Amino acid sequence: MENYVGKRLDGRYEIIEIIDVGGMAVVYKAFDNIDNRIVAVKILKDEYLTNEEFRRRFKNESKAIAVLSHPNIVKVFDVSYGDRLQYIVMEYVEGITLKEYISQQGTIEIREAIYFVTQILRALQHAHDKGIVHRDIKPQNIMLIADGTIKVTDFGIARFARSDTKTMTDSAIGSVHYISPEQAKGSVMDAKTDIYSVGVVLYEMLTGKLPFQSENAVSVALMQLQSEPEKPRNINPDIPVGLEQIVMRAMQKNPNDRYQSASEMLMDIDEYKKNPNIKFDYSYYVDRQPTKYIPSAQEIAREYQKQVSRPAQQPTQPPRAPRQNRSEQEQKAAAARKRTLAVLAALLAALAIFAAVLVHLYSKSSNRVDVPYLVGKNLQAEVLGQEAYEDFELVYEYDEESKDEAGTIVRQEPEKGKVEKGSTITLYIATGEDEKRVPDVYGFEYSSAQSILKAENFEVRIEKEANNDREAGTVIRTSPARDEKVAEGATITMYVATADDQEPVEVPDLMGMTIDEAKDALEEAGLALDSSRTEYRASSQTRGQIIGYESLGESVLPGTKIAVYVSTGQLPTAATTTTAPSTTTTTAPSTTESTTVTTTAPSTTADSDVTVSTSQTSTTAADDEPVLDAEG
Amino acid sequence: MKTVGNSDVGRVRQNNEDAFRFGRIDDSVCWAVVCDGMGGASGGQIASTIAADMVSKKIEKCYNKSMSESSIENMLLSAITTANVTVYDRAIADEFLNGMGTTIVAAVIKNNHANIAHVGDSRAYLLKDGTITQLTKDHSLVQEMFDQGQLSRAELKNNNLRNIITRALGVSEGVEIEFNNTDLKKGDVLLLCSDGLTVEVSDEEILKLFGSTKFEQFPAKLIEQANKAGGKDNITVVAVQG
């Protein structure tokens, strides 16, 4: 692999100097002479250049990464998959890595640590929403700019090949400190893997130490699997309990015990920010409650507290007084007639007992309550924490199919009837339509843009639009616009700059020409003959000659179709009409009818040094892989 | 004694970063070296070549027939440490070569006895009496995890950390070399290989192929098998028969 310093890629990126040499790529600082800015260019080692599978995966991944557009993620501007060269053009970030900052500072002040981790989590949520897991979150991959902005870098690109590339533990050690147990084992990795790594980063910032430290890199990996980290507060007692709980939850060995998403962790951090004295109710026994769309952690904590601290339900006793009074009265009345009424008294006493039993039975049944009808209510606003529903054990299930607004209760079991107090009611809650952000494809070549949008499960419509400032075939804008939130599966219209030069052209003089000649003349001028509207008119001129045409003497937009009027060669008589008998081709004086002019097919070049030419035809149906090899 | 060796770029990689050498000193003495390069922008081709060259030259120059087993080991130690320093110096001198390194497995066979030295995850195997034994232990993260009972044998195979090695030449000033030795009776085969073989071909399959292939074809056959199974990495095999 050659050193590209001093060279220019695709005539556009002028390589200035080496920034970093890694296992898979060399990163250079370069100048983009089209957008006039400094960029970072990551040139992949030609290790895998000839491997089809690698190139395909790289292509797909880099397209996916290019869609990531977030202030806390290093932006990918361009990706090139040429035959000889594969490179990625990224935002050039002027700053230091979080790793360097931590080693400079020792411990990071709590507020600052929160500020950093919040940004990291936002970046991750953005990526996770797009189905991208970073898998290598560590302070070396997190850039810190002078103003405190965090930029996460090195998402996915070329990562999948990493397991085939030999690395020394010392290079890998950086990762080993932050890898999740499931990564160490080689199990499935998902968003929760990133959460674990963020937990370690937060741990490190707050305590100044890594949770698992050893001289021996290998021991670290083992510790990730088996050891419990020392509690942060043991190292630094200034760390508030709630914050420690957040770190520990993110670092749970079992992914199911961690925060299930970056947003979830952010929620807790928000709660903590509002109240630094907060104590979360986390215990790591089996927690069956689904965590998606959970009412705020506060709500859950409150709910949990209530259920735990509620005293055992007692059947409500009817007031005792009447019975007592009655028996007293009975006794007083019977006092005079003691003997004879002793039996009566006994009988009455028996009755009283019987009554008591009845009463007791009655009170037992008053332990039953009506099932409240909650369908249609909003869980958060109208049900949770409401006293009216305290008698029930609410269980939540989520209904993803429902079109109702998120948080609405769409179904419940049981729906009605009487149940024992404390019974379970299962509530089915609508998760709402998934919303997604429209990817930013402005400026992208239209077929790549289309693939990107389709990859997000959007429907795509293409509208051509005249635009002088944009390169033909590129996307001018989309509707809805980039970064807007739309429902999943929505249709997005891409406005693509048309290829034609938009300067109006003069319609050439076609008088006296034959249809064929006129067709040629029009095409030469960038126009076209609209043969479906050719009119035949009576005229003394030679048959087949053009005696008139649309927009005579005018200037029209290129591509416009011009209709011509052709002489029949005969002046009008009573028997003939001005128009030729029907529009069938056989009777017309012209020879062949041709279809409308088509623009040229897309040309492709395999040479990465030549700037790409773009397709001018309208959409190709299901084209996920642009034909073009080199994309400028 | 016969020696034969072969190397192939595999089916996925662009370049072959493995290097191998072998030679015979006299009728009863021969040697072999296999190196698997890594890192640096040029991918370790330079590292593996330097190491293979240096160690082979050192063996050829320094060997003398009065050498005892411990002298042979010292010779290997000296050769490999020199190679380490040479690669390391080159790596730090040129920013483009930063981080390059290589594994090594080297053997000197004298009078039906082999002395083997290795750093990294390139291996030496003994094929004898219908059995196959791995003589060297990989210096890799997953091997250590396995040794400590944290990974099962199955988890070893496709682990995504399997590429992380704990020792290599050229990555630091010092290097820790591991030594093994074995008898190599008539008919036995000592096999040196890079992991490009063993990630694709199991020990059992190696043994099976050995039983059905002429010795001279053995490395080529193994490479063919590895390529059939995917050829994800460069494959290098050197076989010495007693």
Coordinates of C-alpha atoms in Angstrom, one line a residue, chain A residues 1-4 18 21-23 26 28 45-51 162-170 172 176 179 183-187 189 216-218 221-222 225-226, chain B residues 11-15 17 36-43 95-96 98 103 121 140-141 144-145 148 150-151 155 158-168 171 195 232-233:
Chain A
M1 CA 0.0 0.0 0.0
E2 CA 1.5 3.3 -0.9
N3 CA 1.8 6.5 1.0
Y4 CA -0.6 8.9 -0.5
I18 CA -0.8 11.1 7.8
V21 CA -2.0 4.4 10.8
G22 CA -4.4 1.6 11.9
G23 CA -4.8 -2.0 11.3
V26 CA -4.4 4.9 7.1
Y28 CA -4.9 11.3 6.2
K45 CA -5.7 -1.1 3.0
D46 CA -6.0 -3.0 -0.2
E47 CA -6.2 -6.1 1.9
Y48 CA -9.6 -7.0 0.7
L49 CA -9.9 -5.1 -2.5
T50 CA -10.5 -8.1 -4.7
N51 CA -12.9 -9.8 -2.4
R162 CA -11.7 -6.6 12.0
S163 CA -12.0 -10.1 13.3
D164 CA -9.9 -11.3 10.4
T165 CA -7.1 -8.9 11.0
K166 CA -4.4 -9.8 13.5
T167 CA -3.9 -7.3 16.2
M168 CA -1.7 -7.2 19.2
T169 CA -3.4 -7.1 22.6
D170 CA -1.8 -3.8 23.2
A172 CA -6.7 -4.2 21.1
V176 CA -10.7 -4.9 25.8
I179 CA -15.9 -4.6 25.7
Q183 CA -18.5 -9.4 23.0
A184 CA -15.8 -11.2 24.9
K185 CA -17.7 -14.4 24.4
G186 CA -18.4 -13.7 20.8
S187 CA -22.1 -13.7 21.3
M189 CA -24.1 -7.8 20.0
N216 CA -2.2 -8.4 31.7
A217 CA -4.5 -7.5 28.9
V218 CA -5.9 -11.0 29.0
A221 CA -11.1 -9.7 29.2
L222 CA -11.6 -12.4 31.8
L225 CA -16.8 -12.0 32.0
Q226 CA -16.6 -12.9 35.6
Chain B
R11 CA -9.2 -16.4 -1.5
V12 CA -10.0 -13.2 0.2
R13 CA -6.8 -11.2 0.8
Q14 CA -5.1 -9.1 -1.8
N15 CA -1.6 -9.6 -0.5
E17 CA 1.8 -11.3 4.3
D36 CA 2.5 -14.4 9.7
G37 CA 2.8 -10.6 9.3
M38 CA 0.3 -8.0 10.6
G39 CA -0.4 -4.4 11.1
G40 CA 1.3 -1.3 9.7
A41 CA 0.0 0.3 6.6
S42 CA 1.8 -2.2 4.4
G43 CA 0.2 -5.0 6.4
E95 CA 5.3 6.2 10.4
F96 CA 3.9 4.3 7.5
N98 CA 4.0 1.9 12.6
T103 CA 4.3 -14.1 14.4
D121 CA -0.4 -18.0 17.0
S140 CA -3.7 -15.3 21.9
L141 CA -6.4 -13.8 24.0
E144 CA -5.8 -17.6 27.5
M145 CA -9.5 -17.2 28.1
Q148 CA -8.9 -20.1 32.4
Q150 CA -13.9 -18.8 30.4
L151 CA -14.5 -20.1 26.9
E155 CA -16.7 -20.6 21.6
N158 CA -15.7 -18.4 15.7
N159 CA -14.9 -15.9 18.4
N160 CA -14.7 -12.4 17.2
L161 CA -11.7 -11.8 19.4
R162 CA -9.7 -14.7 18.0
N163 CA -7.5 -12.3 16.0
I164 CA -6.0 -10.7 19.1
I165 CA -2.7 -12.1 19.9
T166 CA -0.7 -11.5 23.1
R167 CA 2.8 -11.8 21.7
A168 CA 4.4 -10.8 18.4
V171 CA 5.8 -4.6 18.6
D195 CA -3.4 -19.7 11.3
K232 CA -10.1 -16.0 4.4
D233 CA -6.5 -15.5 5.3

